[in-house]
PDB file of C-alpha atoms and ligand atoms in Angstrom:
ATOM      1  CA  MET A   1     -26.156 -16.470 -21.797  1.00  0.00           C
ATOM      2  CA  LYS A   2     -25.414 -16.364 -17.694  1.00  0.00           C
ATOM      3  CA  ASN A   3     -23.663 -19.393 -18.051  1.00  0.00           C
ATOM      4  CA  LYS A   4     -21.962 -18.203 -20.622  1.00  0.00           C
ATOM      5  CA  ALA A   5     -20.994 -14.741 -19.262  1.00  0.00           C
ATOM      6  CA  TYR A   6     -19.404 -16.714 -15.390  1.00  0.00           C
ATOM      7  CA  ALA A   7     -17.971 -18.522 -17.557  1.00  0.00           C
ATOM      8  CA  VAL A   8     -15.958 -15.069 -19.154  1.00  0.00           C
ATOM      9  CA  LEU A   9     -15.576 -14.077 -15.723  1.00  0.00           C
ATOM     10  CA  ALA A  10     -14.181 -16.828 -14.098  1.00  0.00           C
ATOM     11  CA  ALA A  11     -11.396 -16.799 -17.406  1.00  0.00           C
ATOM     12  CA  LEU A  12     -10.797 -13.098 -16.411  1.00  0.00           C
ATOM     13  CA  ALA A  13     -10.042 -14.135 -12.869  1.00  0.00           C
ATOM     14  CA  CYS A  14      -7.508 -17.105 -13.560  1.00  0.00           C
ATOM     15  CA  LEU A  15      -5.632 -14.697 -15.725  1.00  0.00           C
ATOM     16  CA  LEU A  16      -5.987 -11.953 -12.744  1.00  0.00           C
ATOM     17  CA  PHE A  17      -5.440 -14.126 -10.037  1.00  0.00           C
ATOM     18  CA  GLY A  18      -3.888 -17.481 -11.579  1.00  0.00           C
ATOM     19  CA  SER A  19      -0.121 -16.341 -11.009  1.00  0.00           C
ATOM     20  CA  SER A  20      -0.879 -16.015  -7.070  1.00  0.00           C
ATOM     21  CA  ALA A  21      -2.764 -19.210  -6.697  1.00  0.00           C
ATOM     22  CA  PHE A  22       0.304 -21.082  -5.041  1.00  0.00           C
ATOM     23  CA  ALA A  23       1.645 -18.258  -2.385  1.00  0.00           C
ATOM     24  CA  ASP A  24       0.661 -15.265  -0.992  1.00  0.00           C
ATOM     25  CA  LYS A  25       2.749 -12.967  -2.879  1.00  0.00           C
ATOM     26  CA  PRO A  26       2.181  -9.747  -5.123  1.00  0.00           C
ATOM     27  CA  VAL A  27       0.461 -10.239  -8.588  1.00  0.00           C
ATOM     28  CA  ASP A  28       0.593  -8.313 -11.766  1.00  0.00           C
ATOM     29  CA  TRP A  29      -0.402  -4.950 -12.207  1.00  0.00           C
ATOM     30  CA  GLN A  30      -1.927  -5.688  -8.414  1.00  0.00           C
ATOM     31  CA  THR A  31      -3.730  -2.230  -6.864  1.00  0.00           C
ATOM     32  CA  THR A  32      -5.194  -3.135  -3.487  1.00  0.00           C
ATOM     33  CA  PHE A  33      -3.157  -5.419  -0.428  1.00  0.00           C
ATOM     34  CA  GLN A  34      -2.364  -8.946  -0.358  1.00  0.00           C
ATOM     35  CA  PRO A  35      -5.486 -10.994   0.708  1.00  0.00           C
ATOM     36  CA  ALA A  36      -5.116 -10.707   4.536  1.00  0.00           C
ATOM     37  CA  ALA A  37      -3.620 -13.982   6.585  1.00  0.00           C
ATOM     38  CA  THR A  38      -3.877 -12.811   9.740  1.00  0.00           C
ATOM     39  CA  GLY A  39      -6.554 -10.718  12.625  1.00  0.00           C
ATOM     40  CA  ILE A  40      -4.132  -7.619  12.333  1.00  0.00           C
ATOM     41  CA  MET A  41      -4.060  -7.653   8.424  1.00  0.00           C
ATOM     42  CA  GLU A  42      -7.624  -7.423   8.120  1.00  0.00           C
ATOM     43  CA  GLU A  43      -8.115  -4.846  10.409  1.00  0.00           C
ATOM     44  CA  ILE A  44      -5.257  -2.924   8.435  1.00  0.00           C
ATOM     45  CA  THR A  45      -7.828  -3.588   5.381  1.00  0.00           C
ATOM     46  CA  TRP A  46     -10.543  -2.728   7.342  1.00  0.00           C
ATOM     47  CA  PHE A  47      -8.887   0.560   8.550  1.00  0.00           C
ATOM     48  CA  GLU A  48      -7.872   1.639   4.548  1.00  0.00           C
ATOM     49  CA  GLN A  49     -11.225   1.195   3.040  1.00  0.00           C
ATOM     50  CA  TYR A  50     -12.363   3.020   6.474  1.00  0.00           C
ATOM     51  CA  THR A  51     -10.037   6.032   5.454  1.00  0.00           C
ATOM     52  CA  LEU A  52     -11.211   5.985   1.863  1.00  0.00           C
ATOM     53  CA  TRP A  53     -14.782   7.182   3.725  1.00  0.00           C
ATOM     54  CA  PHE A  54     -12.868  10.723   4.383  1.00  0.00           C
ATOM     55  CA  ILE A  55     -10.315  10.687   1.383  1.00  0.00           C
ATOM     56  CA  ILE A  56     -13.089  10.389  -1.363  1.00  0.00           C
ATOM     57  CA  PRO A  57     -14.863  13.040  -0.080  1.00  0.00           C
ATOM     58  CA  ILE A  58     -12.904  15.612   0.902  1.00  0.00           C
ATOM     59  CA  THR A  59     -11.514  15.633  -2.313  1.00  0.00           C
ATOM     60  CA  LEU A  60     -13.925  15.785  -4.155  1.00  0.00           C
ATOM     61  CA  LEU A  61     -15.127  18.744  -1.977  1.00  0.00           C
ATOM     62  CA  VAL A  62     -11.947  20.675  -2.269  1.00  0.00           C
ATOM     63  CA  LEU A  63     -12.490  20.113  -5.834  1.00  0.00           C
ATOM     64  CA  LEU A  64     -15.537  20.957  -5.771  1.00  0.00           C
ATOM     65  CA  LEU A  65     -14.553  24.631  -4.511  1.00  0.00           C
ATOM     66  CA  LEU A  66     -11.398  25.336  -6.759  1.00  0.00           C
ATOM     67  CA  ILE A  67     -13.493  24.827  -9.767  1.00  0.00           C
ATOM     68  CA  LEU A  68     -16.403  27.113  -8.582  1.00  0.00           C
ATOM     69  CA  VAL A  69     -13.758  29.619  -7.746  1.00  0.00           C
ATOM     70  CA  VAL A  70     -12.289  29.056 -10.735  1.00  0.00           C
ATOM     71  CA  VAL A  71     -14.927  29.768 -12.642  1.00  0.00           C
ATOM     72  CA  LYS A  72     -17.577  32.495 -10.319  1.00  0.00           C
ATOM     73  CA  PHE A  73     -14.422  34.545  -9.086  1.00  0.00           C
ATOM     74  CA  ARG A  74     -12.652  34.886 -12.755  1.00  0.00           C
ATOM     75  CA  GLU A  75     -11.542  38.328 -13.952  1.00  0.00           C
ATOM     76  CA  GLY A  76     -14.226  38.144 -16.334  1.00  0.00           C
ATOM     77  CA  ALA A  77     -17.444  37.272 -14.248  1.00  0.00           C
ATOM     78  CA  ASN A  78     -15.488  39.481 -11.100  1.00  0.00           C
ATOM     79  CA  PRO A  79     -14.064  42.230 -11.997  1.00  0.00           C
ATOM     80  CA  VAL A  80     -13.629  43.999  -9.047  1.00  0.00           C
ATOM     81  CA  PRO A  81     -12.038  41.472  -5.867  1.00  0.00           C
ATOM     82  CA  SER A  82     -13.197  41.420  -2.327  1.00  0.00           C
ATOM     83  CA  ARG A  83     -10.739  42.718   0.383  1.00  0.00           C
ATOM     84  CA  THR A  84     -12.587  40.331   3.369  1.00  0.00           C
ATOM     85  CA  SER A  85      -9.605  39.272   5.777  1.00  0.00           C
ATOM     86  CA  HIS A  86     -11.491  37.617   8.124  1.00  0.00           C
ATOM     87  CA  ASN A  87     -14.785  35.696   8.939  1.00  0.00           C
ATOM     88  CA  THR A  88     -14.742  34.780  12.077  1.00  0.00           C
ATOM     89  CA  ALA A  89     -17.529  31.883  11.386  1.00  0.00           C
ATOM     90  CA  ILE A  90     -15.630  30.689   8.192  1.00  0.00           C
ATOM     91  CA  GLU A  91     -12.729  29.925  10.477  1.00  0.00           C
ATOM     92  CA  VAL A  92     -14.119  28.508  13.190  1.00  0.00           C
ATOM     93  CA  ILE A  93     -15.857  25.854  10.679  1.00  0.00           C
ATOM     94  CA  TRP A  94     -12.292  25.512   9.045  1.00  0.00           C
ATOM     95  CA  THR A  95     -10.589  24.514  12.532  1.00  0.00           C
ATOM     96  CA  VAL A  96     -13.118  22.570  13.877  1.00  0.00           C
ATOM     97  CA  GLY A  97     -14.382  20.427  11.088  1.00  0.00           C
ATOM     98  CA  PRO A  98     -10.274  18.858  10.439  1.00  0.00           C
ATOM     99  CA  VAL A  99      -9.900  18.430  13.974  1.00  0.00           C
ATOM    100  CA  ILE A 100     -13.087  16.124  14.848  1.00  0.00           C
ATOM    101  CA  ILE A 101     -12.273  14.533  10.996  1.00  0.00           C
ATOM    102  CA  LEU A 102      -8.694  13.848  12.844  1.00  0.00           C
ATOM    103  CA  LEU A 103     -10.056  12.186  15.607  1.00  0.00           C
ATOM    104  CA  PHE A 104     -12.106   9.819  13.553  1.00  0.00           C
ATOM    105  CA  LEU A 105      -9.004   8.473  11.887  1.00  0.00           C
ATOM    106  CA  ALA A 106      -6.368   9.129  14.649  1.00  0.00           C
ATOM    107  CA  VAL A 107      -8.848   6.388  17.448  1.00  0.00           C
ATOM    108  CA  PRO A 108      -8.644   3.610  15.052  1.00  0.00           C
ATOM    109  CA  SER A 109      -5.130   3.956  13.647  1.00  0.00           C
ATOM    110  CA  PHE A 110      -3.586   4.133  17.041  1.00  0.00           C
ATOM    111  CA  GLN A 111      -5.680   1.211  18.338  1.00  0.00           C
ATOM    112  CA  LEU A 112      -4.668  -0.768  15.421  1.00  0.00           C
ATOM    113  CA  LEU A 113      -1.109   0.522  16.003  1.00  0.00           C
ATOM    114  CA  THR A 114      -1.177  -0.697  19.852  1.00  0.00           C
ATOM    115  CA  ALA A 115      -2.807  -4.219  18.430  1.00  0.00           C
ATOM    116  CA  GLN A 116       0.516  -4.322  16.366  1.00  0.00           C
ATOM    117  CA  LEU A 117       3.026  -3.387  18.570  1.00  0.00           C
ATOM    118  CA  THR A 118       1.289  -5.307  21.669  1.00  0.00           C
ATOM    119  CA  PRO A 119       2.417  -9.106  21.618  1.00  0.00           C
ATOM    120  CA  PRO A 120      -0.544 -11.273  23.474  1.00  0.00           C
ATOM    121  CA  GLN A 121       0.855 -12.385  27.010  1.00  0.00           C
ATOM    122  CA  ASN A 122       2.575 -15.848  26.839  1.00  0.00           C
ATOM    123  CA  PRO A 123       2.634 -16.288  22.852  1.00  0.00           C
ATOM    124  CA  ASP A 124       3.392 -19.649  21.480  1.00  0.00           C
ATOM    125  CA  LEU A 125       6.600 -19.597  19.987  1.00  0.00           C
ATOM    126  CA  THR A 126       9.775 -16.945  19.691  1.00  0.00           C
ATOM    127  CA  VAL A 127      11.476 -15.995  16.509  1.00  0.00           C
ATOM    128  CA  LYS A 128      14.308 -13.512  15.912  1.00  0.00           C
ATOM    129  CA  ALA A 129      14.937 -12.237  12.936  1.00  0.00           C
ATOM    130  CA  THR A 130      18.297 -10.547  12.034  1.00  0.00           C
ATOM    131  CA  GLY A 131      19.135  -8.428   9.543  1.00  0.00           C
ATOM    132  CA  ASN A 132      22.290  -8.678   7.515  1.00  0.00           C
ATOM    133  CA  GLN A 133      23.660  -7.375   4.321  1.00  0.00           C
ATOM    134  CA  TRP A 134      21.709  -8.897   2.427  1.00  0.00           C
ATOM    135  CA  TYR A 135      20.303 -11.854   3.600  1.00  0.00           C
ATOM    136  CA  TRP A 136      18.101 -12.422   6.865  1.00  0.00           C
ATOM    137  CA  SER A 137      18.807 -14.781   9.540  1.00  0.00           C
ATOM    138  CA  TYR A 138      16.653 -16.457  11.679  1.00  0.00           C
ATOM    139  CA  GLU A 139      16.796 -18.161  15.524  1.00  0.00           C
ATOM    140  CA  TYR A 140      13.995 -19.827  17.211  1.00  0.00           C
ATOM    141  CA  GLU A 141      13.330 -19.985  21.035  1.00  0.00           C
ATOM    142  CA  VAL A 142      12.780 -23.394  21.306  1.00  0.00           C
ATOM    143  CA  GLY A 143      14.109 -25.433  24.930  1.00  0.00           C
ATOM    144  CA  GLU A 144      17.384 -26.356  25.028  1.00  0.00           C
ATOM    145  CA  ASN A 145      18.999 -26.760  21.658  1.00  0.00           C
ATOM    146  CA  PRO A 146      18.007 -23.191  19.727  1.00  0.00           C
ATOM    147  CA  LEU A 147      17.302 -23.480  16.046  1.00  0.00           C
ATOM    148  CA  SER A 148      19.278 -20.950  13.869  1.00  0.00           C
ATOM    149  CA  PHE A 149      19.460 -20.995  10.010  1.00  0.00           C
ATOM    150  CA  ASP A 150      20.186 -18.081   7.391  1.00  0.00           C
ATOM    151  CA  SER A 151      17.602 -17.651   4.786  1.00  0.00           C
ATOM    152  CA  LEU A 152      19.491 -16.560   1.082  1.00  0.00           C
ATOM    153  CA  LEU A 153      17.466 -15.474  -2.141  1.00  0.00           C
ATOM    154  CA  LEU A 154      16.977 -18.481  -3.919  1.00  0.00           C
ATOM    155  CA  LYS A 155      19.252 -18.876  -7.318  1.00  0.00           C
ATOM    156  CA  ASP A 156      17.924 -20.093 -10.702  1.00  0.00           C
ATOM    157  CA  GLU A 157      20.870 -22.868 -10.078  1.00  0.00           C
ATOM    158  CA  ASP A 158      19.911 -23.978  -6.956  1.00  0.00           C
ATOM    159  CA  ARG A 159      16.478 -25.189  -7.974  1.00  0.00           C
ATOM    160  CA  ALA A 160      16.768 -28.328  -8.985  1.00  0.00           C
ATOM    161  CA  GLY A 161      18.781 -29.490  -5.457  1.00  0.00           C
ATOM    162  CA  LEU A 162      16.433 -27.820  -3.714  1.00  0.00           C
ATOM    163  CA  GLY A 163      12.971 -29.035  -5.419  1.00  0.00           C
ATOM    164  CA  LYS A 164      11.992 -25.523  -5.800  1.00  0.00           C
ATOM    165  CA  GLU A 165      11.315 -25.635  -9.706  1.00  0.00           C
ATOM    166  CA  ASP A 166       7.865 -24.395  -9.728  1.00  0.00           C
ATOM    167  CA  LYS A 167       8.577 -20.798 -10.026  1.00  0.00           C
ATOM    168  CA  ALA A 168       4.622 -19.983  -9.223  1.00  0.00           C
ATOM    169  CA  ALA A 169       5.510 -20.807  -5.375  1.00  0.00           C
ATOM    170  CA  TYR A 170       9.075 -20.079  -5.592  1.00  0.00           C
ATOM    171  CA  PRO A 171       8.890 -17.125  -7.334  1.00  0.00           C
ATOM    172  CA  ARG A 172      11.944 -15.202  -8.867  1.00  0.00           C
ATOM    173  CA  LEU A 173      13.414 -13.044  -6.473  1.00  0.00           C
ATOM    174  CA  LEU A 174      10.618 -13.490  -3.190  1.00  0.00           C
ATOM    175  CA  ALA A 175      11.405 -17.410  -3.331  1.00  0.00           C
ATOM    176  CA  VAL A 176      14.576 -18.090  -0.528  1.00  0.00           C
ATOM    177  CA  ASP A 177      16.848 -21.088  -0.077  1.00  0.00           C
ATOM    178  CA  ASN A 178      15.323 -21.795   3.894  1.00  0.00           C
ATOM    179  CA  GLU A 179      11.670 -20.531   4.651  1.00  0.00           C
ATOM    180  CA  VAL A 180      10.831 -19.617   8.042  1.00  0.00           C
ATOM    181  CA  VAL A 181       8.149 -22.930   8.990  1.00  0.00           C
ATOM    182  CA  VAL A 182       5.719 -21.785  11.532  1.00  0.00           C
ATOM    183  CA  PRO A 183       2.388 -23.032  13.092  1.00  0.00           C
ATOM    184  CA  VAL A 184      -0.707 -21.925  11.522  1.00  0.00           C
ATOM    185  CA  GLY A 185      -3.046 -20.512  14.582  1.00  0.00           C
ATOM    186  CA  LYS A 186      -0.382 -19.900  17.195  1.00  0.00           C
ATOM    187  CA  THR A 187       0.678 -16.747  18.650  1.00  0.00           C
ATOM    188  CA  VAL A 188       4.428 -16.320  16.750  1.00  0.00           C
ATOM    189  CA  ARG A 189       6.232 -13.179  18.952  1.00  0.00           C
ATOM    190  CA  LEU A 190       8.647 -11.828  16.347  1.00  0.00           C
ATOM    191  CA  LEU A 191      12.297 -10.099  17.594  1.00  0.00           C
ATOM    192  CA  VAL A 192      13.628  -7.765  14.643  1.00  0.00           C
ATOM    193  CA  THR A 193      16.936  -6.305  14.959  1.00  0.00           C
ATOM    194  CA  ALA A 194      20.191  -5.975  12.122  1.00  0.00           C
ATOM    195  CA  ALA A 195      23.506  -6.860  12.588  1.00  0.00           C
ATOM    196  CA  ASP A 196      25.023  -4.218  10.427  1.00  0.00           C
ATOM    197  CA  VAL A 197      22.724  -1.256   9.107  1.00  0.00           C
ATOM    198  CA  ILE A 198      18.859  -0.967   9.433  1.00  0.00           C
ATOM    199  CA  HIS A 199      17.045  -3.127   7.270  1.00  0.00           C
ATOM    200  CA  ALA A 200      13.120  -3.961   7.863  1.00  0.00           C
ATOM    201  CA  PHE A 201      10.953  -6.882   8.359  1.00  0.00           C
ATOM    202  CA  ALA A 202       8.095  -6.792   6.306  1.00  0.00           C
ATOM    203  CA  MET A 203       5.211  -9.442   5.641  1.00  0.00           C
ATOM    204  CA  PRO A 204       1.994  -7.863   3.527  1.00  0.00           C
ATOM    205  CA  ALA A 205      -0.774 -10.631   3.816  1.00  0.00           C
ATOM    206  CA  PHE A 206      -0.219 -10.805   7.934  1.00  0.00           C
ATOM    207  CA  GLY A 207       0.162  -6.742   8.613  1.00  0.00           C
ATOM    208  CA  VAL A 208       3.523  -6.700   9.874  1.00  0.00           C
ATOM    209  CA  LYS A 209       6.063  -4.171   9.029  1.00  0.00           C
ATOM    210  CA  ILE A 210       9.273  -3.401  11.742  1.00  0.00           C
ATOM    211  CA  ASP A 211      12.696  -1.455  10.857  1.00  0.00           C
ATOM    212  CA  ALA A 212      15.634  -4.202  12.029  1.00  0.00           C
ATOM    213  CA  VAL A 213      17.793  -1.735  13.433  1.00  0.00           C
ATOM    214  CA  PRO A 214      21.107  -3.307  14.736  1.00  0.00           C
ATOM    215  CA  GLY A 215      21.614  -2.696  18.827  1.00  0.00           C
ATOM    216  CA  ARG A 216      17.764  -2.565  19.007  1.00  0.00           C
ATOM    217  CA  LEU A 217      15.439  -5.576  19.579  1.00  0.00           C
ATOM    218  CA  ASN A 218      11.920  -4.480  18.072  1.00  0.00           C
ATOM    219  CA  GLU A 219       8.569  -6.707  18.704  1.00  0.00           C
ATOM    220  CA  THR A 220       6.195  -7.527  16.766  1.00  0.00           C
ATOM    221  CA  TRP A 221       4.079 -10.821  16.711  1.00  0.00           C
ATOM    222  CA  PHE A 222       1.467 -12.355  14.158  1.00  0.00           C
ATOM    223  CA  LYS A 223      -1.417 -15.799  14.083  1.00  0.00           C
ATOM    224  CA  ALA A 224      -1.399 -16.602  10.758  1.00  0.00           C
ATOM    225  CA  ASP A 225      -4.834 -17.966  10.011  1.00  0.00           C
ATOM    226  CA  ARG A 226      -3.744 -20.137   7.419  1.00  0.00           C
ATOM    227  CA  GLU A 227      -1.755 -22.489   6.278  1.00  0.00           C
ATOM    228  CA  GLY A 228       0.322 -21.393   3.049  1.00  0.00           C
ATOM    229  CA  LEU A 229       3.657 -19.940   1.579  1.00  0.00           C
ATOM    230  CA  TYR A 230       3.931 -16.108   1.933  1.00  0.00           C
ATOM    231  CA  TYR A 231       6.563 -14.096   1.099  1.00  0.00           C
ATOM    232  CA  GLY A 232       7.623 -10.216   2.033  1.00  0.00           C
ATOM    233  CA  GLN A 233      10.240  -8.068   1.437  1.00  0.00           C
ATOM    234  CA  CYS A 234      13.116  -6.352   2.961  1.00  0.00           C
ATOM    235  CA  SER A 235      11.138  -2.593   3.588  1.00  0.00           C
ATOM    236  CA  GLU A 236      14.442  -0.197   3.827  1.00  0.00           C
ATOM    237  CA  LEU A 237      16.846   0.821   1.583  1.00  0.00           C
ATOM    238  CA  CYS A 238      19.671  -0.749   3.520  1.00  0.00           C
ATOM    239  CA  GLY A 239      22.482  -1.286   0.293  1.00  0.00           C
ATOM    240  CA  LYS A 240      22.663  -2.936  -3.011  1.00  0.00           C
ATOM    241  CA  ASP A 241      21.542  -5.342  -2.608  1.00  0.00           C
ATOM    242  CA  HIS A 242      18.100  -4.247  -0.532  1.00  0.00           C
ATOM    243  CA  ALA A 243      16.224  -5.798  -3.492  1.00  0.00           C
ATOM    244  CA  TYR A 244      17.594  -9.093  -3.024  1.00  0.00           C
ATOM    245  CA  MET A 245      16.636 -10.495   0.181  1.00  0.00           C
ATOM    246  CA  PRO A 246      13.499 -11.637   0.505  1.00  0.00           C
ATOM    247  CA  ILE A 247      11.864 -13.030   3.557  1.00  0.00           C
ATOM    248  CA  ALA A 248       9.986 -16.276   3.494  1.00  0.00           C
ATOM    249  CA  ILE A 249       7.101 -17.634   5.859  1.00  0.00           C
ATOM    250  CA  ARG A 250       6.029 -21.144   5.858  1.00  0.00           C
ATOM    251  CA  VAL A 251       2.843 -21.798   7.859  1.00  0.00           C
ATOM    252  CA  VAL A 252       2.032 -25.289   8.637  1.00  0.00           C
ATOM    253  CA  ALA A 253      -0.067 -27.651  10.704  1.00  0.00           C
ATOM    254  CA  GLN A 254       0.688 -27.952  14.345  1.00  0.00           C
ATOM    255  CA  GLU A 255       1.887 -31.617  14.180  1.00  0.00           C
ATOM    256  CA  LYS A 256       3.920 -30.784  10.962  1.00  0.00           C
ATOM    257  CA  TYR A 257       5.719 -27.641  12.308  1.00  0.00           C
ATOM    258  CA  ASP A 258       6.480 -30.249  15.000  1.00  0.00           C
ATOM    259  CA  ALA A 259       8.555 -33.014  12.233  1.00  0.00           C
ATOM    260  CA  TRP A 260       9.988 -30.264  11.070  1.00  0.00           C
ATOM    261  CA  LEU A 261      11.406 -28.933  14.334  1.00  0.00           C
ATOM    262  CA  ALA A 262      12.680 -32.144  15.094  1.00  0.00           C
ATOM    263  CA  ALA A 263      14.156 -32.967  12.406  1.00  0.00           C
ATOM    264  CA  ALA A 264      15.660 -29.814  11.274  1.00  0.00           C
ATOM    265  CA  ALA A 265      18.102 -29.442  14.805  1.00  0.00           C
ATOM    266  CA  THR A 266      19.987 -31.858  12.710  1.00  0.00           C
ATOM    267  CA  ASN A 267      19.764 -31.604   9.069  1.00  0.00           C
ATOM    268  CA  LEU A 268      17.968 -28.347   7.960  1.00  0.00           C
ATOM    269  CA  GLY A 269      17.780 -28.980   4.296  1.00  0.00           C
ATOM    270  CA  GLU A 270      16.535 -32.670   4.451  1.00  0.00           C
ATOM    271  CA  ALA A 271      13.640 -30.937   7.029  1.00  0.00           C
ATOM    272  CA  ASN A 272      12.801 -28.633   4.319  1.00  0.00           C
ATOM    273  CA  LYS A 273      12.334 -30.773   1.633  1.00  0.00           C
ATOM    274  CA  ALA A 274       9.967 -33.875   4.014  1.00  0.00           C
ATOM    275  CA  LEU A 275       8.212 -30.396   4.961  1.00  0.00           C
ATOM    276  CA  MET A 276       7.546 -29.603   1.012  1.00  0.00           C
ATOM    277  CA  ALA A 277       6.768 -32.715   0.308  1.00  0.00           C
ATOM    278  CA  SER A 278       4.127 -33.060   2.735  1.00  0.00           C
ATOM    279  CA  THR A 279       2.931 -29.521   2.093  1.00  0.00           C
ATOM    280  CA  ASP A 280       2.882 -28.565  -1.154  1.00  0.00           C
ATOM    281  CA  GLY A 281       0.052 -29.670  -2.127  1.00  0.00           C
ATOM    282  CA  ALA A 282      -2.012 -28.738   0.797  1.00  0.00           C
ATOM    283  CA  VAL A 283      -0.881 -25.357  -0.029  1.00  0.00           C
ATOM    284  CA  LYS A 284      -2.004 -25.120  -3.624  1.00  0.00           C
ATOM    285  CA  THR A 285      -5.950 -26.321  -2.224  1.00  0.00           C
ATOM    286  CA  VAL A 286      -5.462 -23.831   0.759  1.00  0.00           C
ATOM    287  CA  ASP A 287      -4.790 -21.286  -1.544  1.00  0.00           C
ATOM    288  CA  VAL A 288      -6.955 -21.544  -4.863  1.00  0.00           C
ATOM    289  CA  ALA A 289      -9.666 -21.830  -1.769  1.00  0.00           C
ATOM    290  CA  ALA A 290      -8.353 -18.215  -0.750  1.00  0.00           C
ATOM    291  CA  ASN A 291      -8.267 -16.859  -4.041  1.00  0.00           C
ATOM    292  CA  ALA A 292     -11.542 -18.312  -4.985  1.00  0.00           C
ATOM    293  CA  ALA A 293     -12.951 -16.585  -1.901  1.00  0.00           C
ATOM    294  CA  GLN A 294     -12.116 -13.064  -2.761  1.00  0.00           C
TER     295      GLN A 294
HETATM  296 CU1   CU B   1      17.080  -4.156   3.330  1.00  0.00          CU
END
């Protein structure tokens, strides 16, 4: 009996999480955050839960007070209303109470914001992302030959040529032609700007969301804890194709990153294909394990 229940649960889990097995991306009917892939995102997830411990009791208290007032002081039960206009004790309570609650929220919130926007000293890699109408371009600060490329929405007609027929790993409207590739467990400093209008660089699993403003260089960072293929989107309405400029980051082992970087200097397309050949199997295993752990 128990085994049967587990089997049903497992089948249900497959239905719910199955589509996310190959990449970190939004899933149908999702109401929670994507699984965290960085320490910052773990803190964000914690902070969200922590905030709910304040929001839910306060909402219930206000609801309770409203119901109480509606019932107890309705005209039928209370025909002559009170004319009270001041009550010092109540006024002190409703001022000091919220101030204390806000302090409990503000302190961890500002600590988290500071951590997000303070890159650790000596990052292992610096990548610059530039928002364009309507695609992202990337520059790697590496040695004397800086690598730069554009990353555009993957078109259906290009899937076969790029070896990206698998729609679970390369979902429609999220997959791109050239992913950003970074090594796992390494600190990546991210410089974000824009070439035309304001865009925003957002990667939910990393807890990264930062405006891309023309003429301004915004700085953030991430350290991805697990290998995989991660999807995000432009998050500032930037024109008619705003919905069609996704962000894709492939996190791989250091030696695979090194090989990719060396090959990408001469032929990015071939470097990407070689990397996909060596990682796509690994990506699946890692993310299936991550989803099973939920
Ligand atoms: Cu945009």
